[in-house]
PDB file of C-alpha atoms in Angstrom:
ATOM      1  CA  UNK A 931       5.346  17.315 -16.537  1.00 61.00           C
ATOM      2  CA  UNK A 932       6.685  15.284 -13.684  1.00 87.00           C
ATOM      3  CA  UNK A 933       5.757  11.614 -13.624  1.00 94.00           C
ATOM      4  CA  UNK A 934       5.309  11.642 -10.058  1.00 97.00           C
ATOM      5  CA  UNK A 935       4.176  14.262  -7.413  1.00 97.00           C
ATOM      6  CA  UNK A 936       5.032  14.487  -3.716  1.00 97.00           C
ATOM      7  CA  UNK A 937       3.179  16.419  -1.336  1.00 97.00           C
ATOM      8  CA  UNK A 938       3.996  16.631   2.404  1.00 97.00           C
ATOM      9  CA  UNK A 939       1.768  18.542   5.008  1.00 96.00           C
ATOM     10  CA  UNK A 940      -0.275  17.810   7.984  1.00 94.00           C
ATOM     11  CA  UNK A 941       1.748  14.648   8.663  1.00 96.00           C
ATOM     12  CA  UNK A 942       0.622  13.122   5.566  1.00 98.00           C
ATOM     13  CA  UNK A 943       3.005  12.286   2.690  1.00 98.00           C
ATOM     14  CA  UNK A 944       0.409  12.254  -0.651  1.00 98.00           C
ATOM     15  CA  UNK A 945       2.334  10.593  -3.598  1.00 98.00           C
ATOM     16  CA  UNK A 946       0.374  10.775  -6.918  1.00 98.00           C
ATOM     17  CA  UNK A 947       1.264   8.772  -9.943  1.00 98.00           C
ATOM     18  CA  UNK A 948       1.321  11.476 -12.669  1.00 97.00           C
ATOM     19  CA  UNK A 949       0.878   9.837 -16.062  1.00 97.00           C
ATOM     20  CA  UNK A 950      -2.888  10.170 -16.629  1.00 96.00           C
ATOM     21  CA  UNK A 951      -2.355  10.235 -20.366  1.00 96.00           C
ATOM     22  CA  UNK A 952      -1.375   6.503 -20.198  1.00 96.00           C
ATOM     23  CA  UNK A 953      -3.253   5.651 -17.065  1.00 97.00           C
ATOM     24  CA  UNK A 954      -0.421   5.898 -14.948  1.00 97.00           C
ATOM     25  CA  UNK A 955       1.359   2.997 -16.505  1.00 96.00           C
ATOM     26  CA  UNK A 956       4.840   2.464 -15.286  1.00 95.00           C
ATOM     27  CA  UNK A 957       7.976   3.239 -17.391  1.00 94.00           C
ATOM     28  CA  UNK A 958      11.511   3.218 -15.739  1.00 93.00           C
ATOM     29  CA  UNK A 959      11.366   6.850 -14.912  1.00 94.00           C
ATOM     30  CA  UNK A 960       7.958   6.629 -12.836  1.00 96.00           C
ATOM     31  CA  UNK A 961       9.350   3.465 -10.927  1.00 96.00           C
ATOM     32  CA  UNK A 962      12.422   4.794  -9.742  1.00 96.00           C
ATOM     33  CA  UNK A 963      10.728   8.008  -8.812  1.00 97.00           C
ATOM     34  CA  UNK A 964       8.342   6.162  -6.784  1.00 98.00           C
ATOM     35  CA  UNK A 965      11.097   4.382  -4.949  1.00 97.00           C
ATOM     36  CA  UNK A 966      12.646   7.709  -4.424  1.00 97.00           C
ATOM     37  CA  UNK A 967       9.398   9.268  -3.075  1.00 98.00           C
ATOM     38  CA  UNK A 968       8.890   6.294  -0.670  1.00 98.00           C
ATOM     39  CA  UNK A 969      12.378   6.685   0.735  1.00 98.00           C
ATOM     40  CA  UNK A 970      11.818  10.281   1.226  1.00 97.00           C
ATOM     41  CA  UNK A 971       8.524   9.632   3.061  1.00 98.00           C
ATOM     42  CA  UNK A 972      10.077   7.060   5.318  1.00 97.00           C
ATOM     43  CA  UNK A 973      13.103   9.373   6.198  1.00 97.00           C
ATOM     44  CA  UNK A 974      11.031  12.372   6.880  1.00 97.00           C
ATOM     45  CA  UNK A 975      10.173  12.147  10.579  1.00 95.00           C
ATOM     46  CA  UNK A 976       7.082  14.839  10.227  1.00 96.00           C
ATOM     47  CA  UNK A 977       5.325  12.170   8.061  1.00 97.00           C
ATOM     48  CA  UNK A 978       3.249   9.784  10.092  1.00 97.00           C
ATOM     49  CA  UNK A 979       0.931   8.537   7.075  1.00 98.00           C
ATOM     50  CA  UNK A 980       1.204   8.040   3.555  1.00 98.00           C
ATOM     51  CA  UNK A 981      -1.352   8.153   0.638  1.00 98.00           C
ATOM     52  CA  UNK A 982      -0.538   6.628  -2.665  1.00 98.00           C
ATOM     53  CA  UNK A 983      -2.862   7.460  -5.548  1.00 98.00           C
ATOM     54  CA  UNK A 984      -3.004   8.062  -9.219  1.00 98.00           C
ATOM     55  CA  UNK A 985      -3.694  11.229 -11.234  1.00 97.00           C
ATOM     56  CA  UNK A 986      -6.666  11.132 -13.807  1.00 96.00           C
ATOM     57  CA  UNK A 987      -9.069   8.492 -14.364  1.00 96.00           C
ATOM     58  CA  UNK A 988      -6.662   5.472 -13.034  1.00 98.00           C
ATOM     59  CA  UNK A 989      -4.730   4.397 -10.114  1.00 98.00           C
ATOM     60  CA  UNK A 990      -2.108   2.550 -12.450  1.00 98.00           C
ATOM     61  CA  UNK A 991      -2.437   0.310 -15.455  1.00 97.00           C
ATOM     62  CA  UNK A 992       0.596  -1.389 -14.723  1.00 94.00           C
ATOM     63  CA  UNK A 993       3.571  -1.597 -16.833  1.00 93.00           C
ATOM     64  CA  UNK A 994       3.847   0.600 -19.843  1.00 91.00           C
ATOM     65  CA  UNK A 995       3.870  -1.795 -22.600  1.00 86.00           C
ATOM     66  CA  UNK A 996       4.368   0.709 -25.424  1.00 81.00           C
ATOM     67  CA  UNK A 997       7.482   2.056 -23.447  1.00 72.00           C
ATOM     68  CA  UNK A 998       9.390  -1.603 -23.954  1.00 67.00           C
ATOM     69  CA  UNK A 999       8.135  -2.206 -27.496  1.00 65.00           C
ATOM     70  CA  UNK A1000      11.367  -3.066 -29.626  1.00 59.00           C
ATOM     71  CA  UNK A1001      13.421  -3.971 -26.972  1.00 65.00           C
ATOM     72  CA  UNK A1002      14.222  -7.419 -25.324  1.00 71.00           C
ATOM     73  CA  UNK A1003      13.490  -6.688 -21.715  1.00 79.00           C
ATOM     74  CA  UNK A1004      14.906  -8.959 -19.014  1.00 87.00           C
ATOM     75  CA  UNK A1005      11.634  -9.086 -16.925  1.00 90.00           C
ATOM     76  CA  UNK A1006      13.448 -10.907 -13.719  1.00 91.00           C
ATOM     77  CA  UNK A1007      16.097  -8.010 -13.767  1.00 89.00           C
ATOM     78  CA  UNK A1008      13.127  -5.536 -14.067  1.00 87.00           C
ATOM     79  CA  UNK A1009      11.331  -6.744 -11.370  1.00 90.00           C
ATOM     80  CA  UNK A1010      14.365  -6.854  -8.961  1.00 91.00           C
ATOM     81  CA  UNK A1011      15.411  -3.324  -9.931  1.00 93.00           C
ATOM     82  CA  UNK A1012      12.031  -1.686 -10.402  1.00 92.00           C
ATOM     83  CA  UNK A1013       8.987  -3.225  -8.967  1.00 95.00           C
ATOM     84  CA  UNK A1014      10.260  -5.399  -6.159  1.00 96.00           C
ATOM     85  CA  UNK A1015      11.644  -2.433  -4.324  1.00 97.00           C
ATOM     86  CA  UNK A1016       8.497  -0.651  -4.610  1.00 98.00           C
ATOM     87  CA  UNK A1017       6.644  -3.514  -2.784  1.00 98.00           C
ATOM     88  CA  UNK A1018       9.277  -3.858  -0.275  1.00 97.00           C
ATOM     89  CA  UNK A1019       9.272  -0.136   0.553  1.00 98.00           C
ATOM     90  CA  UNK A1020       5.661  -0.201   1.131  1.00 98.00           C
ATOM     91  CA  UNK A1021       5.657  -3.184   3.323  1.00 97.00           C
ATOM     92  CA  UNK A1022       8.744  -2.057   5.301  1.00 97.00           C
ATOM     93  CA  UNK A1023       7.574   1.578   5.782  1.00 97.00           C
ATOM     94  CA  UNK A1024       7.175   2.061   9.497  1.00 97.00           C
ATOM     95  CA  UNK A1025       4.119   4.179   8.790  1.00 97.00           C
ATOM     96  CA  UNK A1026       0.847   3.112   7.502  1.00 98.00           C
ATOM     97  CA  UNK A1027       0.485   3.467   3.673  1.00 98.00           C
ATOM     98  CA  UNK A1028      -3.108   4.148   2.408  1.00 98.00           C
ATOM     99  CA  UNK A1029      -4.108   3.541  -1.141  1.00 98.00           C
ATOM    100  CA  UNK A1030      -6.585   6.067  -2.592  1.00 98.00           C
ATOM    101  CA  UNK A1031      -7.949   3.922  -5.277  1.00 98.00           C
ATOM    102  CA  UNK A1032      -9.451   6.308  -7.778  1.00 98.00           C
ATOM    103  CA  UNK A1033      -9.756   4.109 -10.830  1.00 97.00           C
ATOM    104  CA  UNK A1034      -8.503   0.853 -12.405  1.00 98.00           C
ATOM    105  CA  UNK A1035      -5.666  -0.893 -10.733  1.00 98.00           C
ATOM    106  CA  UNK A1036      -4.258  -3.496 -13.055  1.00 97.00           C
ATOM    107  CA  UNK A1037      -1.336  -5.742 -13.396  1.00 96.00           C
ATOM    108  CA  UNK A1038       1.424  -4.485 -11.248  1.00 96.00           C
ATOM    109  CA  UNK A1039      -0.833  -1.407 -10.328  1.00 97.00           C
ATOM    110  CA  UNK A1040      -2.977  -4.074  -8.652  1.00 98.00           C
ATOM    111  CA  UNK A1041      -0.127  -5.482  -6.888  1.00 98.00           C
ATOM    112  CA  UNK A1042       1.212  -2.311  -5.562  1.00 98.00           C
ATOM    113  CA  UNK A1043      -2.507  -1.502  -4.277  1.00 98.00           C
ATOM    114  CA  UNK A1044      -2.404  -4.706  -2.510  1.00 98.00           C
ATOM    115  CA  UNK A1045       0.719  -4.070  -0.791  1.00 98.00           C
ATOM    116  CA  UNK A1046      -0.779  -0.875   0.985  1.00 98.00           C
ATOM    117  CA  UNK A1047      -2.002  -1.300   4.469  1.00 98.00           C
ATOM    118  CA  UNK A1048      -5.487   0.266   3.605  1.00 98.00           C
ATOM    119  CA  UNK A1049      -7.419   0.634   0.361  1.00 98.00           C
ATOM    120  CA  UNK A1050     -10.114   3.241   0.127  1.00 98.00           C
ATOM    121  CA  UNK A1051     -11.794   2.720  -3.181  1.00 98.00           C
ATOM    122  CA  UNK A1052     -13.907   5.155  -5.430  1.00 98.00           C
ATOM    123  CA  UNK A1053     -17.258   3.174  -6.578  1.00 98.00           C
ATOM    124  CA  UNK A1054     -15.690   3.763  -9.988  1.00 97.00           C
ATOM    125  CA  UNK A1055     -12.550   1.743  -9.207  1.00 98.00           C
ATOM    126  CA  UNK A1056     -11.678  -1.761 -10.629  1.00 98.00           C
ATOM    127  CA  UNK A1057      -9.141  -4.340 -10.052  1.00 98.00           C
ATOM    128  CA  UNK A1058      -7.743  -6.790 -12.193  1.00 97.00           C
ATOM    129  CA  UNK A1059      -4.824  -9.216 -12.461  1.00 97.00           C
ATOM    130  CA  UNK A1060      -4.134  -8.920 -16.015  1.00 95.00           C
ATOM    131  CA  UNK A1061      -1.117 -10.779 -16.575  1.00 94.00           C
ATOM    132  CA  UNK A1062      -2.491 -13.835 -18.237  1.00 95.00           C
ATOM    133  CA  UNK A1063      -4.038 -11.675 -21.047  1.00 95.00           C
ATOM    134  CA  UNK A1064      -0.292 -11.311 -22.271  1.00 92.00           C
ATOM    135  CA  UNK A1065       0.609 -14.903 -21.195  1.00 94.00           C
ATOM    136  CA  UNK A1066       2.698 -13.767 -18.167  1.00 93.00           C
ATOM    137  CA  UNK A1067       2.352 -14.527 -14.623  1.00 95.00           C
ATOM    138  CA  UNK A1068       1.250 -12.609 -11.345  1.00 96.00           C
ATOM    139  CA  UNK A1069       4.421 -10.440 -10.033  1.00 96.00           C
ATOM    140  CA  UNK A1070       4.970  -7.653  -7.925  1.00 96.00           C
ATOM    141  CA  UNK A1071       3.622  -9.450  -4.806  1.00 96.00           C
ATOM    142  CA  UNK A1072       0.339 -10.368  -6.122  1.00 97.00           C
ATOM    143  CA  UNK A1073       0.986 -14.178  -5.738  1.00 96.00           C
ATOM    144  CA  UNK A1074       1.843 -13.409  -1.962  1.00 96.00           C
ATOM    145  CA  UNK A1075      -0.930 -10.872  -1.176  1.00 97.00           C
ATOM    146  CA  UNK A1076      -3.951 -12.386  -3.346  1.00 97.00           C
ATOM    147  CA  UNK A1077      -4.312 -15.794  -2.018  1.00 97.00           C
ATOM    148  CA  UNK A1078      -3.833 -14.386   1.503  1.00 96.00           C
ATOM    149  CA  UNK A1079      -6.819 -12.133   1.109  1.00 96.00           C
ATOM    150  CA  UNK A1080      -9.210 -14.077  -0.985  1.00 97.00           C
ATOM    151  CA  UNK A1081      -8.119 -17.824  -0.512  1.00 96.00           C
ATOM    152  CA  UNK A1082      -6.303 -19.931  -3.004  1.00 97.00           C
ATOM    153  CA  UNK A1083      -9.377 -20.912  -5.389  1.00 98.00           C
ATOM    154  CA  UNK A1084     -10.555 -17.364  -5.824  1.00 98.00           C
ATOM    155  CA  UNK A1085      -7.110 -16.408  -6.279  1.00 98.00           C
ATOM    156  CA  UNK A1086      -6.550 -18.838  -8.794  1.00 98.00           C
ATOM    157  CA  UNK A1087      -9.862 -17.760 -10.652  1.00 98.00           C
ATOM    158  CA  UNK A1088      -8.903 -14.197 -10.620  1.00 98.00           C
ATOM    159  CA  UNK A1089      -5.028 -14.632 -11.749  1.00 97.00           C
ATOM    160  CA  UNK A1090      -5.971 -17.137 -14.574  1.00 98.00           C
ATOM    161  CA  UNK A1091      -9.059 -15.424 -16.118  1.00 97.00           C
ATOM    162  CA  UNK A1092      -7.814 -12.049 -15.557  1.00 96.00           C
ATOM    163  CA  UNK A1093     -11.379 -11.197 -13.964  1.00 96.00           C
ATOM    164  CA  UNK A1094     -12.150  -7.622 -13.677  1.00 97.00           C
ATOM    165  CA  UNK A1095     -13.365  -7.154  -9.941  1.00 98.00           C
ATOM    166  CA  UNK A1096     -15.638  -4.094  -9.440  1.00 98.00           C
ATOM    167  CA  UNK A1097     -15.164  -1.747  -6.359  1.00 98.00           C
ATOM    168  CA  UNK A1098     -18.226  -3.378  -4.722  1.00 97.00           C
ATOM    169  CA  UNK A1099     -17.014  -7.134  -5.740  1.00 98.00           C
ATOM    170  CA  UNK A1100     -13.626  -5.918  -4.191  1.00 98.00           C
ATOM    171  CA  UNK A1101     -15.216  -4.965  -0.831  1.00 98.00           C
ATOM    172  CA  UNK A1102     -17.136  -8.255  -0.718  1.00 98.00           C
ATOM    173  CA  UNK A1103     -13.787 -10.146  -1.276  1.00 98.00           C
ATOM    174  CA  UNK A1104     -11.982  -8.106   1.378  1.00 97.00           C
ATOM    175  CA  UNK A1105      -9.447  -6.778  -1.054  1.00 98.00           C
ATOM    176  CA  UNK A1106     -10.407  -3.230  -0.162  1.00 98.00           C
ATOM    177  CA  UNK A1107     -11.231  -1.710   3.246  1.00 98.00           C
ATOM    178  CA  UNK A1108     -14.022   0.829   2.073  1.00 98.00           C
ATOM    179  CA  UNK A1109     -15.993   2.071  -1.087  1.00 98.00           C
ATOM    180  CA  UNK A1110     -17.313   5.527  -1.451  1.00 98.00           C
ATOM    181  CA  UNK A1111     -18.787   7.575  -4.162  1.00 98.00           C
ATOM    182  CA  UNK A1112     -16.264   9.363  -6.306  1.00 97.00           C
ATOM    183  CA  UNK A1113     -17.289  12.510  -5.128  1.00 98.00           C
ATOM    184  CA  UNK A1114     -16.319  11.581  -1.431  1.00 98.00           C
ATOM    185  CA  UNK A1115     -13.116   9.663  -1.915  1.00 98.00           C
ATOM    186  CA  UNK A1116     -10.832  12.850  -1.025  1.00 97.00           C
ATOM    187  CA  UNK A1117     -12.558  13.540   1.878  1.00 98.00           C
ATOM    188  CA  UNK A1118     -12.704  10.005   3.222  1.00 98.00           C
ATOM    189  CA  UNK A1119      -9.053   9.340   2.382  1.00 98.00           C
ATOM    190  CA  UNK A1120      -8.209  12.596   4.112  1.00 97.00           C
ATOM    191  CA  UNK A1121     -10.052  11.530   7.325  1.00 98.00           C
ATOM    192  CA  UNK A1122      -8.306   8.205   7.281  1.00 98.00           C
ATOM    193  CA  UNK A1123      -4.836   9.733   6.732  1.00 98.00           C
ATOM    194  CA  UNK A1124      -5.412  12.317   9.487  1.00 97.00           C
ATOM    195  CA  UNK A1125      -6.386   9.559  11.959  1.00 97.00           C
ATOM    196  CA  UNK A1126      -3.211   7.787  11.352  1.00 97.00           C
ATOM    197  CA  UNK A1127      -1.024  11.094  11.190  1.00 97.00           C
ATOM    198  CA  UNK A1128      -2.275  11.532  15.000  1.00 97.00           C
ATOM    199  CA  UNK A1129      -2.086   8.165  16.138  1.00 97.00           C
ATOM    200  CA  UNK A1130       0.944   6.162  17.995  1.00 97.00           C
ATOM    201  CA  UNK A1131       3.168   5.656  14.952  1.00 96.00           C
ATOM    202  CA  UNK A1132       5.410   3.444  16.677  1.00 96.00           C
ATOM    203  CA  UNK A1133       2.854   1.069  17.880  1.00 97.00           C
ATOM    204  CA  UNK A1134       1.253   0.807  14.492  1.00 97.00           C
ATOM    205  CA  UNK A1135       4.585   0.219  12.707  1.00 97.00           C
ATOM    206  CA  UNK A1136       5.178  -2.717  14.898  1.00 97.00           C
ATOM    207  CA  UNK A1137       1.709  -4.250  14.488  1.00 98.00           C
ATOM    208  CA  UNK A1138       2.363  -3.969  10.671  1.00 97.00           C
ATOM    209  CA  UNK A1139       5.357  -5.981  11.257  1.00 96.00           C
ATOM    210  CA  UNK A1140       3.470  -8.253  13.563  1.00 97.00           C
ATOM    211  CA  UNK A1141       0.707  -8.776  11.161  1.00 97.00           C
ATOM    212  CA  UNK A1142       2.873  -9.625   8.071  1.00 94.00           C
ATOM    213  CA  UNK A1143       4.875 -12.163  10.184  1.00 94.00           C
ATOM    214  CA  UNK A1144       1.467 -13.585  11.506  1.00 94.00           C
ATOM    215  CA  UNK A1145       0.523 -14.660   7.790  1.00 92.00           C
ATOM    216  CA  UNK A1146       3.576 -17.029   7.673  1.00 92.00           C
ATOM    217  CA  UNK A1147       5.016 -17.771  11.122  1.00 95.00           C
ATOM    218  CA  UNK A1148       3.678 -20.533  13.481  1.00 95.00           C
ATOM    219  CA  UNK A1149       1.857 -19.584  16.779  1.00 96.00           C
ATOM    220  CA  UNK A1150       4.505 -19.989  19.156  1.00 97.00           C
ATOM    221  CA  UNK A1151       7.018 -17.644  16.905  1.00 96.00           C
ATOM    222  CA  UNK A1152       4.071 -15.246  16.883  1.00 96.00           C
ATOM    223  CA  UNK A1153       3.560 -15.211  20.713  1.00 96.00           C
ATOM    224  CA  UNK A1154       7.301 -14.560  21.171  1.00 97.00           C
ATOM    225  CA  UNK A1155       7.363 -11.901  18.685  1.00 97.00           C
ATOM    226  CA  UNK A1156       4.281 -10.040  20.241  1.00 97.00           C
ATOM    227  CA  UNK A1157       6.066 -10.329  23.533  1.00 97.00           C
ATOM    228  CA  UNK A1158       9.206  -8.650  21.965  1.00 97.00           C
ATOM    229  CA  UNK A1159       6.918  -5.822  20.225  1.00 97.00           C
ATOM    230  CA  UNK A1160       5.048  -5.156  23.481  1.00 97.00           C
ATOM    231  CA  UNK A1161       8.181  -4.473  25.415  1.00 97.00           C
ATOM    232  CA  UNK A1162       9.380  -2.006  22.786  1.00 97.00           C
ATOM    233  CA  UNK A1163       5.807  -0.188  22.702  1.00 97.00           C
ATOM    234  CA  UNK A1164       5.592  -0.279  26.497  1.00 96.00           C
ATOM    235  CA  UNK A1165       8.538   1.927  26.720  1.00 96.00           C
ATOM    236  CA  UNK A1166       7.409   4.339  24.251  1.00 96.00           C
ATOM    237  CA  UNK A1167       6.532   7.983  24.856  1.00 97.00           C
ATOM    238  CA  UNK A1168       3.025   7.535  23.424  1.00 97.00           C
ATOM    239  CA  UNK A1169       2.344   4.672  25.852  1.00 97.00           C
ATOM    240  CA  UNK A1170       3.163   6.778  28.698  1.00 96.00           C
ATOM    241  CA  UNK A1171       1.182   9.533  27.203  1.00 96.00           C
ATOM    242  CA  UNK A1172      -1.790   7.133  26.352  1.00 97.00           C
ATOM    243  CA  UNK A1173      -1.675   6.037  30.118  1.00 97.00           C
ATOM    244  CA  UNK A1174      -1.721   9.646  31.626  1.00 97.00           C
ATOM    245  CA  UNK A1175      -4.405  10.530  29.211  1.00 97.00           C
ATOM    246  CA  UNK A1176      -6.686   7.540  30.214  1.00 97.00           C
ATOM    247  CA  UNK A1177      -6.224   8.368  34.178  1.00 97.00           C
ATOM    248  CA  UNK A1178      -6.788  12.122  33.407  1.00 97.00           C
ATOM    249  CA  UNK A1179      -9.748  11.345  31.198  1.00 97.00           C
ATOM    250  CA  UNK A1180      -8.903  13.196  28.159  1.00 96.00           C
ATOM    251  CA  UNK A1181      -7.993  12.436  24.565  1.00 96.00           C
ATOM    252  CA  UNK A1182      -4.193  11.512  24.343  1.00 96.00           C
ATOM    253  CA  UNK A1183      -1.974  13.525  22.080  1.00 96.00           C
ATOM    254  CA  UNK A1184       0.292  11.093  20.366  1.00 97.00           C
ATOM    255  CA  UNK A1185       3.830  12.324  19.077  1.00 95.00           C
ATOM    256  CA  UNK A1186       4.749   8.986  17.145  1.00 92.00           C
ATOM    257  CA  UNK A1187       7.507   8.329  19.477  1.00 92.00           C
TER     258      UNK A1187
END
């Protein structure tokens, strides 16, 4: 059985972590397959939105500890080669990445979920920064995303106590965008993905970069970058279509260019 599934249709690339028997834990193969799938989604011009999810009851339980038993792993090398490229690929993807959070997201699985642009969670989903339970530290971007989302003090608590966060709590903390009953998860995610698949992709890609830069840059740098990006967006075919549609009092048909 393939440890990852990639389905592309209607402008949406759905990437499914497919190791349900181990709660979609990451071994070497899954790590590299996810890197490849994200590259394929980025290069495919027909893809205008990406959905990342897990098969079965979990999103991902993080690193497969059983897969590394008996071997002395270089954890720094593992992050540089396996997990960091995944997080960078999600953040640098010039298309929105939607996390379909169907179950537990733990450790690196939680980090990868937080790296996505939008998180739609099932009521049954949970998130947990489980690293401290085996005397490890946050990795795969969690120390970047977590404090920027919930603030330092709550991030410290979640990281150092490995507190399990329910979907409802995650919504209250701003960790996820929406929580729905499990039976409604597919339809909700599909509706979100279709919205983005028909949106002005270039403008959204620019806003993704701008918002990331806005979390770390000063106001003057952000104002300059906004002006730079607005010039690019203003010369896009979608901008021309949007203006024409507004004047003609109709819904715009964006092509993503």
